[in-house]
Coordinates of N, CA, C and O and ligand atoms in Angstrom, one line a residue:
M1 N 2.2 5.5 -9.6 CA 2.9 4.2 -9.7 C 4.1 4.2 -8.8 O 4.8 5.3 -8.7
C2 N 4.5 3.1 -8.2 CA 5.7 3.1 -7.4 C 7.0 3.2 -8.2 O 6.9 3.0 -9.4
G3 N 8.1 3.4 -7.6 CA 9.4 3.6 -8.2 C 9.8 2.4 -9.1 O 10.5 2.5 -10.1
G4 N 9.4 1.2 -8.6 CA 9.8 0.0 -9.3 C 9.1 -0.2 -10.7 O 9.6 -0.9 -11.6
C5 N 7.9 0.4 -10.9 CA 7.2 0.2 -12.1 C 7.0 1.4 -13.0 O 6.6 1.3 -14.1
R6 N 7.4 2.6 -12.4 CA 7.1 3.9 -13.1 C 7.7 3.9 -14.5 O 7.0 4.2 -15.5
N7 N 9.0 3.5 -14.6 CA 9.6 3.5 -15.9 C 9.1 2.5 -16.9 O 9.3 2.6 -18.1
R8 N 8.4 1.5 -16.4 CA 7.8 0.5 -17.3 C 6.4 0.9 -17.8 O 5.9 0.3 -18.7
G9 N 5.9 1.9 -17.1 CA 4.5 2.4 -17.5 C 3.4 1.4 -17.2 O 2.3 1.6 -17.7
R10 N 3.7 0.5 -16.3 CA 2.6 -0.6 -16.1 C 2.8 -1.1 -14.7 O 4.0 -1.4 -14.3
C11 N 1.8 -1.1 -13.8 CA 1.9 -1.7 -12.5 C 1.9 -3.2 -12.5 O 0.9 -3.8 -12.9
R12 N 3.0 -3.8 -12.2 CA 3.1 -5.2 -12.2 C 2.3 -5.9 -11.2 O 2.0 -7.1 -11.3
L13 N 1.9 -5.2 -10.1 CA 1.0 -5.8 -9.2 C -0.5 -5.9 -9.7 O -1.3 -6.7 -9.2
G14 N -0.8 -5.1 -10.8 CA -2.1 -5.1 -11.3 C -3.1 -4.2 -10.7 O -4.3 -4.5 -10.6
L15 N -2.6 -3.0 -10.2 CA -3.4 -2.1 -9.5 C -3.8 -0.9 -10.4 O -2.9 -0.4 -11.2
G16 N -5.0 -0.5 -10.3 CA -5.5 0.6 -11.2 C -5.4 2.0 -10.5 O -4.8 2.1 -9.5
E17 N -6.0 2.9 -11.2 CA -6.0 4.3 -10.7 C -6.8 4.4 -9.4 O -7.9 3.8 -9.3
I18 N -6.3 5.3 -8.5 CA -7.0 5.5 -7.3 C -7.9 6.7 -7.4 O -7.5 7.8 -7.9
T19 N -9.1 6.6 -6.9 CA -10.1 7.7 -6.8 C -10.2 8.1 -5.4 O -10.4 7.3 -4.5
I20 N -9.9 9.4 -5.1 CA -10.0 10.0 -3.8 C -11.4 10.6 -3.6 O -11.8 11.4 -4.4
I21 N -12.0 10.3 -2.5 CA -13.3 11.0 -2.1 C -13.1 11.4 -0.7 O -13.3 10.6 0.2
G22 N -12.8 12.7 -0.5 CA -12.6 13.2 0.9 C -11.4 12.5 1.5 O -10.3 12.5 0.9
D23 N -11.6 11.9 2.7 CA -10.5 11.2 3.3 C -10.5 9.7 3.1 O -9.9 8.9 3.8
A24 N -11.3 9.3 2.0 CA -11.4 7.9 1.7 C -10.9 7.7 0.2 O -10.7 8.7 -0.5
A25 N -10.8 6.5 -0.2 CA -10.3 6.2 -1.6 C -10.7 4.9 -2.0 O -11.0 4.0 -1.2
H26 N -10.8 4.7 -3.3 CA -11.0 3.3 -3.8 C -10.2 3.1 -5.1 O -9.9 4.1 -5.8
A27 N -10.0 1.8 -5.5 CA -9.2 1.5 -6.7 C -9.6 0.1 -7.2 O -9.8 -0.8 -6.4
P28 N -9.6 0.0 -8.5 CA -9.7 -1.4 -9.0 C -8.4 -2.1 -9.0 O -7.4 -1.5 -9.2
V29 N -8.4 -3.4 -8.7 CA -7.2 -4.2 -8.6 C -7.5 -5.6 -9.2 O -8.7 -6.1 -9.2
R30 N -6.5 -6.3 -9.7 CA -6.6 -7.6 -10.3 C -5.3 -8.3 -10.1 O -4.3 -7.8 -10.6
C31 N -5.3 -9.4 -9.4 CA -4.0 -10.1 -9.2 C -3.5 -10.8 -10.4 O -4.2 -11.6 -11.0
A32 N -2.3 -10.5 -10.8 CA -1.7 -11.1 -12.1 C -1.4 -12.5 -11.8 O -1.1 -12.9 -10.7
P33 N -1.4 -13.4 -12.9 CA -1.2 -14.8 -12.7 C 0.2 -15.1 -12.1 O 0.3 -16.2 -11.4
H34 N 1.2 -14.3 -12.2 CA 2.5 -14.6 -11.7 C 2.6 -14.4 -10.1 O 3.6 -14.7 -9.5
F35 N 1.5 -14.0 -9.5 CA 1.4 -13.9 -8.1 C 0.5 -15.0 -7.5 O 0.1 -15.0 -6.4
Q36 N 0.3 -16.1 -8.3 CA -0.5 -17.2 -7.8 C 0.3 -18.0 -6.8 O 1.5 -18.3 -6.9
A37 N -0.4 -18.4 -5.7 CA 0.2 -19.3 -4.7 C -0.5 -20.6 -4.8 O 0.0 -21.5 -5.5
G38 N -1.7 -20.8 -4.1 CA -2.5 -22.0 -4.4 C -3.1 -21.9 -5.7 O -3.0 -20.9 -6.4
P39 N -3.9 -23.0 -6.2 CA -4.5 -23.0 -7.5 C -5.5 -21.8 -7.6 O -6.5 -21.7 -6.9
N40 N -5.1 -20.9 -8.5 CA -6.0 -19.7 -8.8 C -6.2 -18.8 -7.6 O -7.2 -18.0 -7.6
V41 N -5.3 -18.9 -6.6 CA -5.4 -18.1 -5.4 C -4.2 -17.2 -5.3 O -3.0 -17.7 -5.5
A42 N -4.4 -16.0 -5.0 CA -3.3 -15.0 -4.9 C -2.4 -15.3 -3.7 O -2.9 -15.8 -2.6
H43 N -1.1 -15.1 -3.9 CA -0.1 -15.2 -2.8 C -0.5 -14.1 -1.7 O -0.8 -13.0 -2.1
G44 N -0.4 -14.5 -0.4 CA -0.7 -13.5 0.6 C 0.2 -12.3 0.5 O -0.2 -11.2 0.9
G45 N 1.4 -12.4 0.0 CA 2.3 -11.3 -0.1 C 1.8 -10.3 -1.2 O 2.0 -9.1 -1.1
W46 N 1.1 -10.8 -2.2 CA 0.5 -9.9 -3.2 C -0.5 -9.0 -2.5 O -0.5 -7.8 -2.7
T47 N -1.3 -9.7 -1.7 CA -2.4 -8.9 -1.0 C -1.8 -7.9 -0.1 O -2.3 -6.7 -0.1
A48 N -0.8 -8.2 0.6 CA -0.1 -7.2 1.5 C 0.5 -6.1 0.7 O 0.4 -4.9 1.1
A49 N 1.2 -6.5 -0.3 CA 1.9 -5.4 -1.2 C 0.8 -4.5 -1.8 O 1.0 -3.3 -1.9
M50 N -0.2 -5.1 -2.3 CA -1.3 -4.4 -2.9 C -1.9 -3.3 -1.9 O -2.0 -2.2 -2.2
F51 N -2.2 -3.8 -0.7 CA -2.7 -2.9 0.3 C -1.7 -1.8 0.6 O -2.0 -0.6 0.7
D52 N -0.4 -2.1 0.8 CA 0.6 -1.2 1.1 C 0.7 -0.1 0.0 O 0.7 1.1 0.3
D53 N 0.7 -0.5 -1.3 CA 0.8 0.4 -2.4 C -0.4 1.3 -2.5 O -0.3 2.5 -2.6
I54 N -1.6 0.7 -2.4 CA -2.9 1.5 -2.6 C -3.0 2.5 -1.5 O -3.3 3.7 -1.7
I55 N -2.8 2.1 -0.2 CA -3.0 3.0 0.9 C -1.9 4.1 0.8 O -2.2 5.3 0.9
G56 N -0.6 3.7 0.6 CA 0.4 4.7 0.5 C 0.2 5.7 -0.6 O 0.3 6.9 -0.4
R57 N -0.2 5.2 -1.8 CA -0.4 6.1 -2.9 C -1.7 7.0 -2.7 O -1.7 8.1 -3.2
S58 N -2.7 6.4 -2.0 CA -3.9 7.3 -1.7 C -3.5 8.5 -0.8 O -4.0 9.6 -1.0
L59 N -2.5 8.3 0.1 CA -2.0 9.4 0.9 C -1.2 10.3 0.1 O -1.3 11.6 0.2
T60 N -0.4 9.8 -0.8 CA 0.5 10.6 -1.7 C -0.5 11.5 -2.6 O -0.2 12.7 -2.7
Q61 N -1.5 10.9 -3.1 CA -2.5 11.7 -3.9 C -3.2 12.8 -3.1 O -3.7 13.7 -3.7
R62 N -3.2 12.6 -1.8 CA -3.8 13.6 -0.9 C -2.8 14.7 -0.5 O -3.0 15.5 0.3
G63 N -1.6 14.6 -1.1 CA -0.5 15.6 -0.8 C 0.3 15.3 0.4 O 1.1 16.1 0.8
L64 N 0.2 14.0 0.9 CA 1.0 13.6 2.1 C 2.2 12.8 1.7 O 2.1 11.9 0.9
R65 N 3.3 13.1 2.4 CA 4.5 12.3 2.1 C 4.8 11.4 3.2 O 5.3 11.8 4.3
T66 N 4.4 10.1 3.0 CA 4.4 9.2 4.1 C 5.2 7.9 3.8 O 5.5 7.7 2.6
V67 N 5.6 7.2 4.8 CA 6.1 5.8 4.6 C 5.2 4.9 5.6 O 4.7 5.3 6.5
T68 N 5.2 3.6 5.2 CA 4.5 2.7 6.0 C 5.2 2.4 7.3 O 6.4 2.0 7.3
G69 N 4.5 2.6 8.4 CA 5.1 2.3 9.7 C 4.8 0.8 10.1 O 5.7 0.1 10.6
N70 N 3.6 0.5 10.0 CA 3.2 -1.0 10.2 C 2.0 -1.3 9.4 O 1.2 -0.4 9.0
L71 N 1.8 -2.6 9.2 CA 0.7 -3.0 8.3 C 0.3 -4.4 8.8 O 1.2 -5.3 8.8
T72 N -0.9 -4.6 9.1 CA -1.5 -5.9 9.5 C -2.6 -6.3 8.5 O -3.4 -5.5 8.2
V73 N -2.5 -7.5 8.0 CA -3.5 -8.0 7.1 C -4.3 -9.2 7.6 O -3.6 -10.1 8.1
D74 N -5.6 -9.1 7.6 CA -6.4 -10.3 7.9 C -6.9 -10.9 6.6 O -7.5 -10.2 5.8
F75 N -6.7 -12.2 6.5 CA -7.1 -12.9 5.2 C -8.4 -13.6 5.6 O -8.4 -14.6 6.3
F76 N -9.6 -13.2 5.1 CA -10.8 -13.8 5.4 C -11.2 -14.9 4.5 O -11.8 -15.9 4.9
N77 N -10.9 -14.8 3.2 CA -11.2 -15.8 2.2 C -10.1 -15.8 1.1 O -9.4 -14.8 1.0
P78 N -10.0 -16.9 0.4 CA -9.0 -16.9 -0.7 C -9.2 -15.8 -1.7 O -10.4 -15.4 -2.0
V79 N -8.2 -15.2 -2.1 CA -8.3 -14.0 -3.1 C -8.0 -14.6 -4.5 O -7.0 -15.2 -4.7
P80 N -9.0 -14.5 -5.4 CA -8.8 -15.1 -6.7 C -7.8 -14.4 -7.6 O -7.6 -13.2 -7.5
V81 N -7.1 -15.1 -8.5 CA -6.2 -14.6 -9.5 C -7.0 -14.2 -10.7 O -8.0 -14.9 -11.1
G82 N -6.7 -13.0 -11.3 CA -7.3 -12.6 -12.6 C -8.7 -12.0 -12.5 O -9.3 -11.8 -13.5
E83 N -9.2 -11.9 -11.3 CA -10.6 -11.4 -11.2 C -10.7 -9.9 -10.9 O -9.8 -9.4 -10.1
A84 N -11.7 -9.2 -11.4 CA -11.8 -7.8 -11.1 C -12.2 -7.6 -9.6 O -13.2 -8.2 -9.2
M85 N -11.4 -6.8 -8.9 CA -11.7 -6.6 -7.5 C -11.6 -5.1 -7.2 O -11.1 -4.3 -8.0
I86 N -12.1 -4.7 -6.0 CA -12.1 -3.3 -5.6 C -11.4 -3.2 -4.2 O -11.7 -4.1 -3.3
V87 N -10.6 -2.2 -4.0 CA -10.0 -1.9 -2.7 C -10.6 -0.6 -2.2 O -10.7 0.4 -3.0
E88 N -11.1 -0.6 -1.0 CA -11.7 0.7 -0.4 C -10.9 1.0 0.8 O -10.7 0.2 1.7
V89 N -10.4 2.3 0.8 CA -9.5 2.8 1.9 C -10.3 3.8 2.7 O -10.9 4.7 2.1
V90 N -10.1 3.7 4.0 CA -10.7 4.8 4.9 C -9.6 5.3 5.8 O -8.7 4.5 6.2
T91 N -9.7 6.5 6.2 CA -8.8 7.1 7.2 C -9.4 6.9 8.6 O -10.5 7.4 8.8
E92 N -8.7 6.1 9.4 CA -9.3 5.9 10.8 C -9.1 7.0 11.7 O -9.9 7.5 12.5
S93 N -7.8 7.5 11.7 CA -7.5 8.6 12.7 C -6.1 9.2 12.3 O -5.3 8.6 11.5
R94 N -5.9 10.4 12.8 CA -4.6 11.0 12.6 C -4.1 11.6 14.0 O -4.9 12.1 14.8
A95 N -2.8 11.3 14.3 CA -2.3 11.9 15.6 C -0.9 12.4 15.2 O 0.0 11.6 15.0
G96 N -0.7 13.7 15.2 CA 0.6 14.2 14.8 C 0.9 13.8 13.4 O 0.2 14.0 12.4
R97 N 2.1 13.1 13.2 CA 2.5 12.7 11.9 C 2.0 11.3 11.5 O 2.3 10.7 10.5
R98 N 1.2 10.7 12.5 CA 0.8 9.3 12.3 C -0.6 9.2 11.7 O -1.5 9.8 12.3
W99 N -0.8 8.5 10.6 CA -2.1 8.3 10.0 C -2.5 6.8 10.2 O -1.7 5.9 9.6
T100 N -3.6 6.5 10.9 CA -4.0 5.1 10.9 C -5.1 4.9 9.8 O -6.1 5.6 9.8
M101 N -4.8 3.9 9.0 CA -5.6 3.7 7.8 C -6.1 2.3 7.8 O -5.5 1.3 8.4
Q102 N -7.3 2.1 7.2 CA -7.9 0.8 7.1 C -8.3 0.6 5.6 O -8.8 1.6 5.0
A103 N -8.2 -0.6 5.1 CA -8.7 -0.9 3.7 C -9.3 -2.3 3.7 O -8.9 -3.2 4.4
M104 N -10.2 -2.5 2.7 CA -10.9 -3.7 2.5 C -10.7 -4.1 1.0 O -10.8 -3.2 0.2
L105 N -10.5 -5.4 0.8 CA -10.5 -5.9 -0.6 C -11.8 -6.8 -0.8 O -12.1 -7.6 0.1
R106 N -12.4 -6.6 -1.9 CA -13.6 -7.4 -2.2 C -13.7 -7.6 -3.7 O -13.1 -6.9 -4.5
L107 N -14.5 -8.6 -4.1 CA -14.8 -8.8 -5.5 C -15.6 -7.6 -6.0 O -16.4 -7.0 -5.2
E108 N -15.5 -7.3 -7.3 CA -16.2 -6.2 -7.9 C -17.7 -6.2 -7.6 O -18.2 -5.1 -7.3
R109 N -18.3 -7.3 -7.7 CA -19.8 -7.4 -7.6 C -20.3 -8.1 -6.4 O -21.3 -8.6 -6.3
D110 N -19.4 -8.1 -5.3 CA -19.8 -8.7 -4.1 C -19.3 -7.9 -2.9 O -18.1 -7.6 -2.8
P111 N -20.1 -7.5 -2.0 CA -19.6 -6.6 -0.9 C -18.8 -7.3 0.2 O -18.2 -6.7 1.1
S112 N -18.8 -8.7 0.2 CA -18.1 -9.4 1.3 C -16.6 -9.2 1.2 O -16.0 -9.3 0.2
P113 N -16.0 -8.9 2.4 CA -14.6 -8.6 2.4 C -13.8 -9.9 2.2 O -14.1 -10.9 2.8
L114 N -12.8 -9.9 1.3 CA -11.8 -11.0 1.2 C -10.7 -10.8 2.1 O -10.1 -11.8 2.7
A115 N -10.2 -9.6 2.3 CA -9.1 -9.3 3.2 C -9.2 -7.9 3.7 O -9.8 -7.0 3.1
R116 N -8.6 -7.6 4.9 CA -8.6 -6.3 5.5 C -7.2 -5.9 5.9 O -6.5 -6.8 6.4
A117 N -6.9 -4.7 5.7 CA -5.6 -4.2 6.2 C -5.8 -3.0 7.1 O -6.7 -2.2 7.0
I118 N -5.0 -3.0 8.2 CA -4.9 -1.8 9.1 C -3.5 -1.5 9.3 O -2.7 -2.4 9.5
G119 N -3.2 -0.3 9.3 CA -1.8 0.1 9.5 C -1.6 1.6 9.8 O -2.5 2.4 9.8
V120 N -0.3 1.9 10.1 CA 0.0 3.3 10.4 C 1.0 3.8 9.4 O 2.0 3.1 9.1
W121 N 0.7 4.9 8.8 CA 1.6 5.6 7.9 C 2.1 6.8 8.6 O 1.4 7.6 9.2
V122 N 3.5 7.0 8.5 CA 4.1 8.1 9.2 C 4.6 9.2 8.2 O 5.3 8.8 7.2
E123 N 4.2 10.4 8.4 CA 4.7 11.5 7.5 C 6.2 11.6 7.6 O 6.7 11.7 8.7
R124 N 6.9 11.6 6.5 CA 8.3 11.6 6.5 C 8.8 13.0 6.9 O 8.3 14.0 6.5
R125 N 10.0 13.0 7.6 CA 10.7 14.3 7.9 C 11.4 14.7 6.6 O 11.8 13.8 5.8
E126 N 11.7 15.9 6.5 CA 12.5 16.4 5.4 C 13.8 15.7 5.3 O 14.4 15.4 6.3
G127 N 14.2 15.3 4.1 CA 15.5 14.6 4.0 C 15.5 13.1 4.3 O 16.6 12.5 4.4
H128 N 14.3 12.5 4.4 CA 14.2 11.1 4.7 C 15.1 10.2 3.8 O 15.9 9.4 4.3
F129 N 14.9 10.3 2.5 CA 15.6 9.4 1.6 C 17.1 9.8 1.5 O 17.9 8.9 1.4
E130 N 17.4 11.1 1.7 CA 18.8 11.5 1.6 C 19.5 10.9 2.8 O 20.7 10.5 2.7
R131 N 18.9 10.9 4.0 CA 19.5 10.3 5.2 C 19.7 8.8 5.0 O 20.8 8.3 5.4
H132 N 18.8 8.2 4.4 CA 18.9 6.7 4.1 C 20.1 6.5 3.1 O 20.9 5.6 3.4
E133 N 20.2 7.3 2.1 CA 21.3 7.1 1.1 C 22.6 7.3 1.8 O 23.6 6.6 1.6
A134 N 22.7 8.3 2.7 CA 24.0 8.6 3.4 C 24.3 7.5 4.3 O 25.5 7.1 4.4
A135 N 23.3 6.9 5.0 CA 23.6 5.8 5.9 C 24.1 4.6 5.1 O 25.0 3.9 5.6
M136 N 23.5 4.4 3.9 CA 23.9 3.2 3.1 C 25.4 3.4 2.6 O 26.1 2.5 2.5
R137 N 25.7 4.7 2.2 CA 27.0 5.0 1.8 C 28.0 4.7 2.9 O 29.1 4.1 2.6
D138 N 27.7 5.1 4.1 CA 28.6 4.8 5.3 C 28.7 3.3 5.5 O 29.8 2.8 5.7
Y139 N 27.6 2.6 5.4 CA 27.6 1.2 5.6 C 28.5 0.5 4.6 O 29.4 -0.3 4.9
R140 N 28.4 0.9 3.3 CA 29.2 0.2 2.2 C 30.6 0.6 2.3 O 31.5 -0.2 1.9
A141 N 30.9 1.7 2.9 CA 32.4 2.1 3.1 C 33.1 1.4 4.2 O 34.3 1.5 4.4
R142 N 32.3 0.7 5.0 CA 32.9 0.0 6.2 C 33.9 -1.1 5.8 O 33.6 -1.8 4.8
Ligands
MFK201 C1 4.7 8.5 -5.7 C2 4.9 7.0 -5.4 C3 4.2 6.6 -4.2 C4 4.4 5.2 -4.0 C5 3.8 4.7 -2.7 C6 4.2 3.3 -2.5 C7 3.7 2.8 -1.1 C8 4.8 2.0 -0.5 C9 5.0 2.5 0.9 C10 6.1 1.8 1.5 O1 6.3 0.6 1.4 S1 7.2 2.8 2.4 C11 8.5 1.6 2.8 C12 8.3 0.9 4.0 N1 8.5 1.7 5.2 C13 9.7 2.2 5.5 O2 10.7 2.1 4.9 C14 9.7 3.1 6.8 C15 10.9 2.8 7.6 N2 10.9 3.5 8.9 C16 11.3 4.8 9.0 O3 11.9 5.4 8.1 C17 11.1 5.5 10.3 O4 11.0 4.6 11.3 C18 9.9 6.4 10.3 C19 10.0 7.5 9.1 C20 8.6 5.6 10.1 C21 9.8 7.1 11.6 O5 10.9 7.8 11.8 P1 11.0 9.3 12.3 O6 12.3 9.6 12.9 O7 10.6 10.2 11.1 O8 9.8 9.5 13.3 P2 9.8 9.1 14.9 O9 10.5 7.9 15.2 O10 10.1 10.4 15.6 O11 8.2 8.8 15.0 C22 7.3 9.8 14.6 C23 5.9 9.3 15.1 O12 5.6 8.1 14.3 C24 5.5 7.0 15.2 N3 6.1 5.8 14.5 C25 7.4 5.7 14.2 N4 7.6 4.5 13.7 C26 6.4 3.9 13.7 C27 6.0 2.6 13.3 N5 6.9 1.7 12.8 N6 4.7 2.3 13.5 C28 3.9 3.1 14.0 N7 4.2 4.4 14.4 C29 5.5 4.7 14.2 C30 6.2 7.4 16.5 O13 5.7 6.7 17.6 C31 5.9 8.9 16.5 O14 4.6 9.0 17.0 P3 4.3 10.3 18.0 O15 4.5 11.5 17.1 O16 2.8 10.1 18.3 O17 5.2 10.2 19.1

């Protein structure tokens, strides 16, 4: 679970446990009603955040310490609110610290993709978050 939900013990995005199979992964997801945009349709930001979290956590579960470098989402069809869906993640390639990942969102019982994400995750250098904290301390002291 991400840092925002860990203490609550519940993923507010509605994302389930990730299963890793080799360099691929899948997870059950369900868009919560508070992320509705159009009638019974998920906000595009939910879909992007869901992909970001699932792909990032799938890498974490594989023992990799990464951050999202970039993320592009193609929206093929409206994403329903409250419906059981599946995200499937594959590793496209790796070059040095860069991991190119792709993921698909679909309904639980239908193989047609609703949305696709492609992006690059970069393995963090040691002290990544400490450097960020120090930079923010400097900024606030200005
Ligand atoms: C346990 C809980 C787990 C929860 C997971 C939740 C998932 C959520 C994931 C996120 O949302 S992370 C938050 C959003 N992302 C960020 O905050 C990242 C902000 N960016 C950075 O901190 C730095 O730009 C970054 C660490 C990505 C790179 O800085 P570095 O100084 O470490 O690396 P450098 O600039 O030397 O680049 C290393 C390689 O990555 C490549 N790279 C850097 N930035 C990139 C980028 N933005 N897109 C694609 N590639 C990138 C760069 O070209 C280079 O490739 P090569 O090695 O092939 O030359």
